Tab-separated table of C-alpha atoms and ligand atoms in Angstrom:
chain	number	residue	atom	x	y	z
B	1	MET	CA	122.557	-111.995	157.306
B	2	THR	CA	121.108	-115.362	158.179
B	3	ALA	CA	120.447	-117.171	161.422
B	4	GLN	CA	123.893	-118.736	161.049
B	5	ASP	CA	125.625	-115.363	161.168
B	6	THR	CA	127.585	-114.258	164.147
B	7	THR	CA	125.674	-112.117	166.638
B	8	THR	CA	127.366	-111.286	169.912
B	9	GLN	CA	130.594	-112.622	171.320
B	10	GLY	CA	130.898	-115.326	168.683
B	11	SER	CA	127.468	-116.811	169.388
B	12	THR	CA	124.989	-117.464	166.607
B	13	ALA	CA	121.263	-116.890	166.834
B	14	HIS	CA	120.966	-120.693	167.043
B	15	ASP	CA	123.238	-120.691	170.109
B	16	LEU	CA	121.305	-117.907	171.808
B	17	VAL	CA	117.950	-119.559	171.172
B	18	ALA	CA	119.262	-122.945	172.298
B	19	ARG	CA	120.760	-121.684	175.542
B	20	ARG	CA	117.929	-119.386	176.661
B	21	THR	CA	117.608	-119.854	180.426
B	22	THR	CA	114.069	-120.375	181.715
B	23	GLY	CA	113.004	-117.801	184.303
B	24	HIS	CA	115.488	-115.199	183.061
B	25	SER	CA	115.190	-112.302	180.642
B	26	LEU	CA	116.533	-112.777	177.114
B	27	GLU	CA	120.082	-111.958	176.073
B	28	GLY	CA	120.695	-108.542	174.517
B	29	ALA	CA	121.011	-109.658	170.882
B	30	PHE	CA	117.350	-110.711	170.882
B	31	TYR	CA	116.401	-107.044	171.161
B	32	THR	CA	119.043	-105.185	169.215
B	33	GLY	CA	120.196	-106.640	165.904
B	34	GLN	CA	118.728	-107.019	162.424
B	35	GLU	CA	119.266	-110.752	162.677
B	36	PHE	CA	116.674	-111.360	165.390
B	37	PHE	CA	114.417	-108.726	163.868
B	38	GLY	CA	114.339	-110.749	160.633
B	39	LEU	CA	113.826	-113.992	162.532
B	40	ASP	CA	110.977	-112.492	164.535
B	41	ILE	CA	109.213	-111.454	161.339
B	42	GLU	CA	109.688	-114.895	159.772
B	43	ALA	CA	108.996	-117.065	162.805
B	44	VAL	CA	106.368	-114.994	164.590
B	45	PHE	CA	104.754	-112.201	162.574
B	46	ALA	CA	104.588	-114.060	159.239
B	47	LYS	CA	103.263	-117.241	160.853
B	48	HIS	CA	100.755	-116.318	163.528
B	49	TRP	CA	97.400	-114.630	163.838
B	50	LEU	CA	97.924	-110.955	164.606
B	51	PHE	CA	95.389	-108.600	166.124
B	52	VAL	CA	95.405	-105.568	163.822
B	53	ALA	CA	92.063	-103.730	163.902
B	54	THR	CA	88.469	-103.690	165.083
B	55	ASP	CA	85.387	-104.237	162.922
B	56	ALA	CA	84.186	-100.853	164.170
B	57	GLU	CA	86.948	-99.149	162.141
B	58	LEU	CA	85.526	-100.471	158.859
B	59	PRO	CA	81.759	-100.219	159.257
B	60	GLU	CA	80.730	-99.732	155.589
B	61	PRO	CA	81.445	-101.681	152.388
B	62	GLY	CA	84.524	-100.170	150.741
B	63	ASP	CA	86.049	-98.978	154.033
B	64	TYR	CA	89.677	-100.029	154.145
B	65	LEU	CA	92.850	-99.725	156.144
B	66	THR	CA	96.444	-100.655	155.380
B	67	LEU	CA	99.132	-101.876	157.725
B	68	ASP	CA	102.783	-102.781	157.613
B	69	VAL	CA	104.036	-105.988	159.172
B	70	GLY	CA	107.801	-106.089	158.588
B	71	PRO	CA	108.226	-106.210	154.798
B	72	TYR	CA	104.541	-107.049	154.237
B	73	SER	CA	101.920	-104.456	153.449
B	74	ILE	CA	98.395	-105.700	154.040
B	75	LEU	CA	95.089	-104.124	153.127
B	76	LEU	CA	91.881	-104.855	154.996
B	77	VAL	CA	88.668	-103.961	153.238
B	78	ARG	CA	84.986	-104.502	153.947
B	79	HIS	CA	83.486	-106.253	150.947
B	80	GLY	CA	80.004	-106.572	152.407
B	81	GLY	CA	78.166	-106.430	155.741
B	82	ASP	CA	79.904	-109.288	157.533
B	83	ASP	CA	82.445	-109.908	154.825
B	84	LEU	CA	85.837	-108.508	155.689
B	85	ARG	CA	88.657	-109.298	153.260
B	86	ALA	CA	92.425	-108.944	153.553
B	87	PHE	CA	94.953	-108.906	150.719
B	88	HIS	CA	98.597	-108.236	150.138
B	89	ASN	CA	98.735	-104.552	149.216
B	90	VAL	CA	100.770	-105.355	146.101
B	91	CYS	CA	99.551	-104.867	142.549
B	92	ARG	CA	99.524	-107.994	140.393
B	93	HIS	CA	100.847	-105.997	137.394
B	94	ARG	CA	104.335	-104.790	138.339
B	95	GLY	CA	104.050	-104.950	142.069
B	96	ALA	CA	103.370	-101.330	143.002
B	97	ARG	CA	101.887	-100.640	146.392
B	98	LEU	CA	98.199	-100.537	145.647
B	99	LEU	CA	96.789	-98.274	148.360
B	100	ASP	CA	99.144	-95.767	149.920
B	101	GLN	CA	96.810	-94.146	152.445
B	102	GLU	CA	96.488	-95.555	155.934
B	103	ARG	CA	92.697	-95.695	155.725
B	104	GLY	CA	89.806	-94.564	153.588
B	105	SER	CA	86.836	-95.716	151.581
B	106	VAL	CA	86.797	-96.934	147.969
B	107	GLY	CA	84.432	-98.388	145.376
B	108	ASN	CA	87.211	-100.347	143.709
B	109	LEU	CA	90.894	-100.707	144.520
B	110	VAL	CA	92.768	-98.823	141.794
B	111	CYS	CA	96.536	-99.073	141.433
B	112	GLY	CA	98.090	-95.628	141.171
B	113	TYR	CA	100.686	-96.789	138.638
B	114	HIS	CA	98.883	-98.120	135.519
B	115	LYS	CA	95.326	-98.202	136.886
B	116	TRP	CA	94.742	-101.913	137.221
B	117	THR	CA	91.430	-101.983	139.064
B	118	TYR	CA	90.320	-104.623	141.559
B	119	GLY	CA	87.001	-105.208	143.318
B	120	THR	CA	86.845	-105.288	147.097
B	121	ASP	CA	86.729	-109.083	146.680
B	122	GLY	CA	90.250	-108.864	145.181
B	123	ALA	CA	89.172	-109.810	141.636
B	124	LEU	CA	90.876	-107.903	138.831
B	125	ARG	CA	88.031	-106.030	137.108
B	126	HIS	CA	89.936	-103.900	134.622
B	127	ALA	CA	93.461	-103.755	133.203
B	128	PRO	CA	93.789	-101.073	130.519
B	129	SER	CA	95.051	-101.942	127.005
B	130	GLN	CA	95.704	-105.642	127.521
B	131	PRO	CA	95.538	-108.005	124.523
B	132	PRO	CA	92.360	-110.118	124.026
B	133	GLU	CA	94.025	-113.277	125.377
B	134	PHE	CA	94.775	-111.581	128.718
B	135	ASP	CA	92.925	-113.456	131.487
B	136	PRO	CA	92.060	-111.194	134.458
B	137	GLY	CA	91.016	-114.328	136.369
B	138	CYS	CA	94.731	-115.138	136.806
B	139	PHE	CA	95.573	-111.801	138.442
B	140	GLY	CA	93.373	-111.378	141.494
B	141	LEU	CA	94.972	-109.862	144.590
B	142	LYS	CA	96.786	-112.333	146.804
B	143	PRO	CA	94.571	-113.054	149.798
B	144	VAL	CA	95.611	-112.877	153.435
B	145	HIS	CA	93.700	-114.887	156.047
B	146	VAL	CA	91.392	-112.692	158.078
B	147	ARG	CA	88.829	-113.312	160.784
B	148	SER	CA	86.848	-111.341	163.272
B	149	VAL	CA	86.351	-112.633	166.811
B	150	GLY	CA	83.642	-110.712	168.623
B	151	GLY	CA	84.553	-107.530	166.706
B	152	LEU	CA	88.336	-107.931	166.990
B	153	VAL	CA	90.043	-108.412	163.627
B	154	PHE	CA	92.974	-110.770	163.105
B	155	VAL	CA	95.096	-111.450	160.030
B	156	CYS	CA	97.627	-114.153	159.220
B	157	VAL	CA	99.906	-114.039	156.167
B	158	ALA	CA	100.974	-117.674	156.474
B	159	GLU	CA	99.590	-120.058	153.867
B	160	GLU	CA	98.456	-122.310	156.709
B	161	PRO	CA	97.629	-120.322	159.818
B	162	PRO	CA	97.879	-121.991	163.228
B	163	ALA	CA	94.934	-124.370	163.425
B	164	ASP	CA	94.337	-123.914	167.160
B	165	PHE	CA	93.190	-120.310	166.694
B	166	ALA	CA	89.664	-121.576	165.935
B	167	GLU	CA	89.555	-123.171	169.399
B	168	VAL	CA	90.860	-119.996	171.021
B	169	ALA	CA	88.273	-117.927	169.140
B	170	ALA	CA	85.519	-120.261	170.367
B	171	LEU	CA	86.795	-119.917	173.947
B	172	ILE	CA	87.089	-116.136	174.028
B	173	GLU	CA	84.123	-115.100	171.880
B	174	PRO	CA	81.466	-115.793	174.566
B	175	TYR	CA	83.302	-113.371	176.896
B	176	LEU	CA	83.345	-110.660	174.213
B	177	LEU	CA	79.898	-110.958	172.624
B	178	PRO	CA	77.857	-109.303	175.416
B	179	HIS	CA	79.850	-106.088	174.775
B	180	ARG	CA	78.841	-106.091	171.070
B	181	LEU	CA	82.122	-104.610	169.873
B	182	ARG	CA	81.275	-105.518	166.277
B	183	GLU	CA	78.796	-102.652	166.198
B	184	ALA	CA	80.672	-100.255	168.497
B	185	LYS	CA	81.985	-96.830	167.520
B	186	VAL	CA	85.628	-95.791	167.474
B	187	ALA	CA	85.910	-92.895	169.942
B	188	ALA	CA	89.669	-92.472	169.530
B	189	ARG	CA	92.793	-94.067	168.199
B	190	VAL	CA	96.384	-93.226	169.125
B	191	ASP	CA	99.534	-94.501	167.425
B	192	LEU	CA	102.640	-94.422	169.539
B	193	VAL	CA	106.062	-95.409	168.188
B	194	GLU	CA	108.079	-96.708	171.107
B	195	ASP	CA	111.892	-96.666	171.193
B	196	GLY	CA	112.217	-100.335	171.996
B	197	ASN	CA	112.028	-103.807	170.535
B	198	TRP	CA	108.512	-105.263	170.201
B	199	LYS	CA	109.319	-107.973	172.764
B	200	LEU	CA	110.189	-105.354	175.381
B	201	VAL	CA	106.794	-103.749	174.727
B	202	MET	CA	105.038	-107.084	175.196
B	203	GLU	CA	107.103	-108.115	178.224
B	204	ASN	CA	106.382	-104.791	179.877
B	205	ASN	CA	102.665	-105.342	179.397
B	206	ARG	CA	102.795	-108.773	180.992
B	207	GLU	CA	103.626	-107.654	184.519
B	208	CYS	CA	102.561	-105.120	187.098
B	209	TYR	CA	105.882	-105.269	188.981
B	210	HIS	CA	106.520	-101.785	187.543
B	211	CYS	CA	103.000	-100.466	188.185
B	212	ASP	CA	104.212	-97.841	190.673
B	213	SER	CA	104.925	-95.924	187.477
B	214	HIS	CA	101.175	-95.829	186.740
B	215	PRO	CA	99.472	-93.620	189.354
B	216	GLU	CA	96.368	-93.116	187.164
B	217	LEU	CA	95.950	-96.825	186.378
B	218	LEU	CA	96.557	-97.815	189.985
B	219	ARG	CA	93.368	-96.076	191.059
B	220	SER	CA	91.466	-98.715	189.070
B	221	PHE	CA	93.634	-101.768	189.640
B	222	PHE	CA	93.599	-103.168	193.143
B	223	PRO	CA	96.979	-102.716	194.872
B	224	THR	CA	97.394	-106.511	194.797
B	225	TYR	CA	96.841	-106.737	191.019
B	226	GLY	CA	99.148	-109.407	189.662
B	227	CYS	CA	99.874	-110.938	193.105
B	228	THR	CA	99.044	-114.550	193.729
B	229	GLU	CA	97.233	-115.264	197.035
B	230	ALA	CA	100.516	-116.568	198.454
B	231	ASP	CA	102.542	-113.428	197.832
B	232	VAL	CA	100.195	-110.724	199.116
B	233	PRO	CA	102.507	-108.667	201.377
B	234	PRO	CA	101.222	-108.028	204.960
B	235	GLN	CA	100.766	-104.278	204.356
B	236	LEU	CA	98.402	-105.046	201.448
B	237	ARG	CA	96.296	-107.555	203.359
B	238	SER	CA	93.384	-105.158	203.935
B	239	ALA	CA	93.444	-104.007	200.286
B	240	HIS	CA	93.355	-107.670	199.355
B	241	GLU	CA	90.296	-108.223	201.582
B	242	ARG	CA	88.640	-105.323	199.745
B	243	TYR	CA	89.464	-107.051	196.454
B	244	LEU	CA	88.029	-110.366	197.671
B	245	ARG	CA	84.757	-108.681	198.677
B	246	ALA	CA	84.472	-106.911	195.298
B	247	ASP	CA	85.343	-110.154	193.537
B	248	ALA	CA	82.616	-112.116	195.370
B	249	GLU	CA	80.037	-109.440	194.607
B	250	LEU	CA	80.981	-109.288	190.939
B	251	ARG	CA	80.894	-113.048	190.542
B	252	ALA	CA	77.268	-112.959	191.700
B	253	THR	CA	76.569	-110.208	189.143
B	254	TYR	CA	78.313	-112.171	186.368
B	255	ASP	CA	76.263	-115.262	187.235
B	256	ARG	CA	73.037	-113.284	187.277
B	257	LEU	CA	73.771	-111.706	183.890
B	258	GLY	CA	75.210	-114.870	182.362
B	259	LEU	CA	78.587	-113.229	181.703
B	260	PRO	CA	81.501	-115.677	181.433
B	261	PHE	CA	84.246	-114.698	183.872
B	262	ALA	CA	86.461	-117.719	184.638
B	263	LEU	CA	90.201	-117.356	184.211
B	264	VAL	CA	91.517	-119.380	181.280
B	265	GLU	CA	95.263	-119.147	180.922
B	266	GLU	CA	97.156	-120.909	178.149
B	267	LEU	CA	99.843	-118.347	177.418
B	268	ASP	CA	102.602	-120.750	176.414
B	269	THR	CA	100.844	-124.090	176.368
B	270	ARG	CA	99.397	-123.621	172.902
B	271	VAL	CA	100.461	-122.022	169.615
B	272	SER	CA	97.768	-119.346	169.821
B	273	GLY	CA	98.634	-118.492	173.417
B	274	PHE	CA	96.117	-116.448	175.394
B	275	ARG	CA	94.795	-115.470	178.814
B	276	ILE	CA	91.281	-114.255	179.570
B	277	GLN	CA	89.536	-113.242	182.778
B	278	ARG	CA	86.749	-110.975	183.931
B	279	ASP	CA	87.849	-109.316	187.139
B	280	ALA	CA	86.903	-106.587	189.615
B	281	LEU	CA	88.222	-103.019	189.485
B	282	ASP	CA	88.748	-100.849	192.584
B	283	LEU	CA	86.607	-97.893	193.831
B	284	ALA	CA	83.276	-97.707	191.962
B	285	GLY	CA	84.559	-100.645	189.898
B	286	GLU	CA	82.995	-99.433	186.650
B	287	SER	CA	85.733	-97.900	184.554
B	288	PHE	CA	89.238	-96.437	184.249
B	289	THR	CA	88.435	-93.065	185.835
B	290	PRO	CA	89.771	-91.330	188.990
B	291	ASP	CA	86.776	-92.502	191.085
B	292	GLY	CA	86.053	-95.658	189.128
B	293	THR	CA	82.684	-94.486	187.767
B	294	ALA	CA	81.780	-95.004	184.119
B	295	ALA	CA	83.482	-92.684	181.601
B	296	CYS	CA	80.626	-93.195	179.131
B	297	ARG	CA	76.967	-93.065	180.165
B	298	ARG	CA	75.823	-95.251	177.285
B	299	LEU	CA	76.939	-98.801	178.076
B	300	LEU	CA	78.338	-101.198	175.481
B	301	GLY	CA	75.828	-103.757	174.263
B	302	ASP	CA	73.187	-102.014	176.390
B	303	LEU	CA	74.542	-103.894	179.401
B	304	PRO	CA	72.213	-103.424	182.374
B	305	THR	CA	74.806	-102.329	184.924
B	306	ALA	CA	78.079	-100.409	184.838
B	307	ARG	CA	79.772	-102.201	187.738
B	308	LEU	CA	81.293	-105.097	185.844
B	309	GLY	CA	85.027	-104.588	186.404
B	310	HIS	CA	87.072	-105.411	183.327
B	311	LEU	CA	87.411	-108.259	180.906
B	312	SER	CA	91.124	-108.596	180.420
B	313	LEU	CA	92.440	-110.490	177.395
B	314	HIS	CA	96.078	-111.118	176.549
B	315	LEU	CA	97.057	-112.707	173.246
B	316	GLN	CA	100.409	-113.889	171.937
B	317	PRO	CA	102.197	-112.473	170.093
B	318	ASN	CA	100.983	-108.897	169.819
B	319	ALA	CA	97.893	-107.782	171.724
B	320	TRP	CA	96.009	-107.053	174.911
B	321	PHE	CA	92.554	-105.709	175.657
B	322	HIS	CA	90.488	-104.255	178.464
B	323	VAL	CA	86.770	-104.567	177.801
B	324	LEU	CA	84.536	-102.772	180.307
B	325	SER	CA	80.845	-102.048	180.613
B	326	ASP	CA	81.167	-98.529	179.200
B	327	HIS	CA	84.079	-98.813	176.765
B	328	ALA	CA	86.773	-101.101	175.425
B	329	VAL	CA	90.448	-100.389	174.824
B	330	THR	CA	92.412	-102.495	172.348
B	331	PHE	CA	96.197	-102.571	171.959
B	332	SER	CA	98.013	-103.840	168.880
B	333	VAL	CA	101.807	-104.094	168.708
B	334	LEU	CA	103.718	-104.245	165.416
B	335	PRO	CA	107.510	-104.223	165.008
B	336	VAL	CA	108.988	-101.396	162.940
B	337	ALA	CA	112.755	-101.930	163.423
B	338	PRO	CA	114.886	-103.737	166.036
B	339	GLY	CA	114.566	-100.780	168.402
B	340	LYS	CA	111.223	-99.315	167.206
B	341	THR	CA	107.717	-100.617	167.761
B	342	ALA	CA	104.292	-99.270	166.843
B	343	LEU	CA	101.607	-99.504	169.510
B	344	ARG	CA	98.085	-98.706	168.309
B	345	THR	CA	95.490	-98.056	171.014
B	346	THR	CA	91.800	-97.837	170.106
B	347	TRP	CA	88.917	-96.774	172.363
B	348	LEU	CA	85.469	-98.136	171.519
B	349	VAL	CA	82.100	-96.950	172.841
B	350	HIS	CA	78.419	-97.686	172.183
B	351	PRO	CA	77.539	-96.684	168.580
B	352	ASP	CA	75.001	-94.102	169.799
B	353	ALA	CA	77.228	-92.606	172.506
B	354	GLU	CA	77.755	-88.940	171.773
B	355	GLU	CA	80.986	-87.162	172.578
B	356	GLY	CA	80.372	-84.235	174.921
B	357	VAL	CA	76.979	-85.667	175.888
B	358	ASP	CA	77.577	-89.256	176.977
B	359	TYR	CA	81.336	-89.042	177.394
B	360	ASP	CA	84.165	-86.577	177.586
B	361	LEU	CA	86.938	-87.772	175.265
B	362	GLY	CA	89.755	-86.521	177.516
B	363	THR	CA	88.346	-88.423	180.516
B	364	LEU	CA	87.773	-91.556	178.443
B	365	MET	CA	91.356	-91.611	177.158
B	366	LYS	CA	93.219	-90.222	180.145
B	367	VAL	CA	94.296	-93.365	181.998
B	368	TRP	CA	95.568	-95.383	179.068
B	369	ARG	CA	97.100	-92.414	177.297
B	370	ALA	CA	99.102	-91.699	180.456
B	371	THR	CA	99.838	-95.398	181.080
B	372	ASN	CA	101.067	-95.927	177.508
B	373	GLU	CA	103.383	-92.931	177.731
B	374	GLN	CA	104.741	-94.120	181.079
B	375	ASP	CA	105.250	-97.606	179.629
B	376	ALA	CA	106.959	-96.173	176.524
B	377	ARG	CA	109.516	-94.453	178.762
B	378	LEU	CA	110.167	-97.719	180.625
B	379	VAL	CA	110.513	-99.648	177.374
B	380	ALA	CA	112.995	-97.068	176.005
B	381	ARG	CA	114.994	-97.395	179.199
B	382	ALA	CA	115.037	-101.166	178.947
B	383	GLN	CA	116.134	-100.931	175.306
B	384	GLN	CA	119.026	-98.663	176.286
B	385	GLY	CA	120.124	-101.075	179.006
B	386	VAL	CA	119.950	-104.339	177.079
B	387	GLY	CA	122.137	-102.823	174.331
B	388	SER	CA	125.105	-102.613	176.699
B	389	PRO	CA	127.733	-105.387	176.502
B	390	ALA	CA	127.514	-105.406	180.317
B	391	TYR	CA	123.864	-106.487	180.331
B	392	GLU	CA	123.182	-110.052	181.341
B	393	PRO	CA	119.775	-111.711	181.753
B	394	GLY	CA	118.310	-111.339	185.233
B	395	PRO	CA	115.756	-113.483	187.095
B	396	TYR	CA	112.000	-112.909	186.932
B	397	ALA	CA	110.065	-112.437	190.170
B	398	PRO	CA	107.028	-114.714	190.732
B	399	THR	CA	104.718	-111.844	189.748
B	400	GLU	CA	106.471	-111.764	186.345
B	401	TYR	CA	105.274	-115.257	185.435
B	402	GLN	CA	103.456	-113.920	182.373
B	403	VAL	CA	106.704	-112.392	181.106
B	404	GLU	CA	108.280	-115.831	181.387
B	405	ALA	CA	105.245	-117.290	179.588
B	406	PHE	CA	105.689	-114.742	176.790
B	407	CYS	CA	109.433	-115.461	176.418
B	408	ASN	CA	108.860	-119.192	176.604
B	409	TRP	CA	106.159	-118.947	173.921
B	410	TYR	CA	108.491	-116.830	171.784
B	411	VAL	CA	111.588	-119.011	172.162
B	412	THR	CA	109.473	-122.087	171.400
B	413	ARG	CA	108.387	-120.437	168.135
B	414	LEU	CA	112.022	-119.649	167.208
B	415	ARG	CA	113.081	-123.204	168.012
B	416	GLU	CA	110.316	-124.595	165.804
B	417	HIS	CA	111.415	-122.237	163.039
B	418	LEU	CA	115.167	-122.779	163.300
B	419	TRP	CA	115.207	-126.513	163.955
B	420	ARG	CA	112.483	-127.366	161.411
A	1	3BY	O1	97.385	-104.055	180.536
A	1	3BY	C1	97.774	-104.879	181.333
A	1	3BY	O2	97.088	-105.858	181.497
A	1	3BY	C2	99.044	-104.773	182.119
A	1	3BY	C3	98.764	-104.968	183.544
A	1	3BY	C4	99.277	-103.804	184.240
A	1	3BY	C5	100.342	-103.332	183.442
A	1	3BY	N1	99.908	-103.578	182.100
A	1	3BY	C6	99.444	-102.399	181.550
A	2	FES	FE1	99.815	-101.596	139.355
A	2	FES	FE2	101.020	-101.322	137.027
A	2	FES	S1	101.915	-101.778	138.928
A	2	FES	S2	98.921	-101.136	137.472
A	3	FE	FE1	102.885	-100.593	182.497
């Protein structure tokens, strides 16, 4: 099938992309068919920088992990201290998948088929029984662009990745560096396969209109989270005053400690769309726990105080992050099929934090494990609904402006791709 093929009710993908109504959810075919799935891989996942891992997962030379992005298989490997490499996980002999484990540690990368052997720099070091004229220099692994931003690892399979990512990296890195995620320790990682299209997973993350479904998370987020000053309902006025007091106090702390906190929001006004802000949390204001106190006694980056709220970072197309004083949680979304999406959540703590001494793993993971499962149920429900011929796009509420920004960013990418 191509983008010219018929999708629903005689409309082509071109038609659907062209007629997308601003301020409304997308039509059903965007979420259900192979046609849009293929387009999303080509126009979004094969062209943009994707958040896929943390430096902390690959601390030593030879540590590697593999990941699937649509039809691509990518391997990430640490070649040296600060030297992370990414390659297509495809042997240059007859194309076999090179590494078939999800993660591990190697000296060299050895193909399991005929034992072609590559260094962690991708160079072909050994190919058994080749004639003397064989030139290994012509058969290095195909590189994939990779870069780390404050300990967060991004890859891009495009030959020319979006140029504005360097600017975004320069904007967000100062917010991240005080937490020293590059040297953090992975406390836990959970892979969840959601029964919904990747865009439904992202859209769901970009609003708190549904946050009644998150009783655990709502202890940490102020009840007015996601409201603009103008739409704070009268019954939440006093909660909002509490937020404003916490916000003023934290701004003084941020200034004193030199921590960047200003909101920068360019979700659909640039190719590498993002939003970043350091913001207060409710109760003790330290962490995602029932009373808001830190879940880990050892603070990231040896920060001098636990009451720092959260640094919240949203990136198009596939990630969001909450970076706190005591831990960080990263979320990476990768499409598996039109109605299946992999969400990988990773919890990071100080490298010397000891489980059972400095933190209890269940407490550390509780809020986001519960929140992810609640979100997965909502996403599955949305997927079921948008598959019905009776579904038609509905209007976003003001508090869903980031969902609109996501869809606008996405549709802009498809237009660029289809009309190029
Ligand atoms: O992680 C987030 O930023 C958003 C906000 C609340 C709902 N969602 C989980
Ligand atoms: Fe890898 Fe033959 S396909 S060595
Ligand atoms: Fe949610």
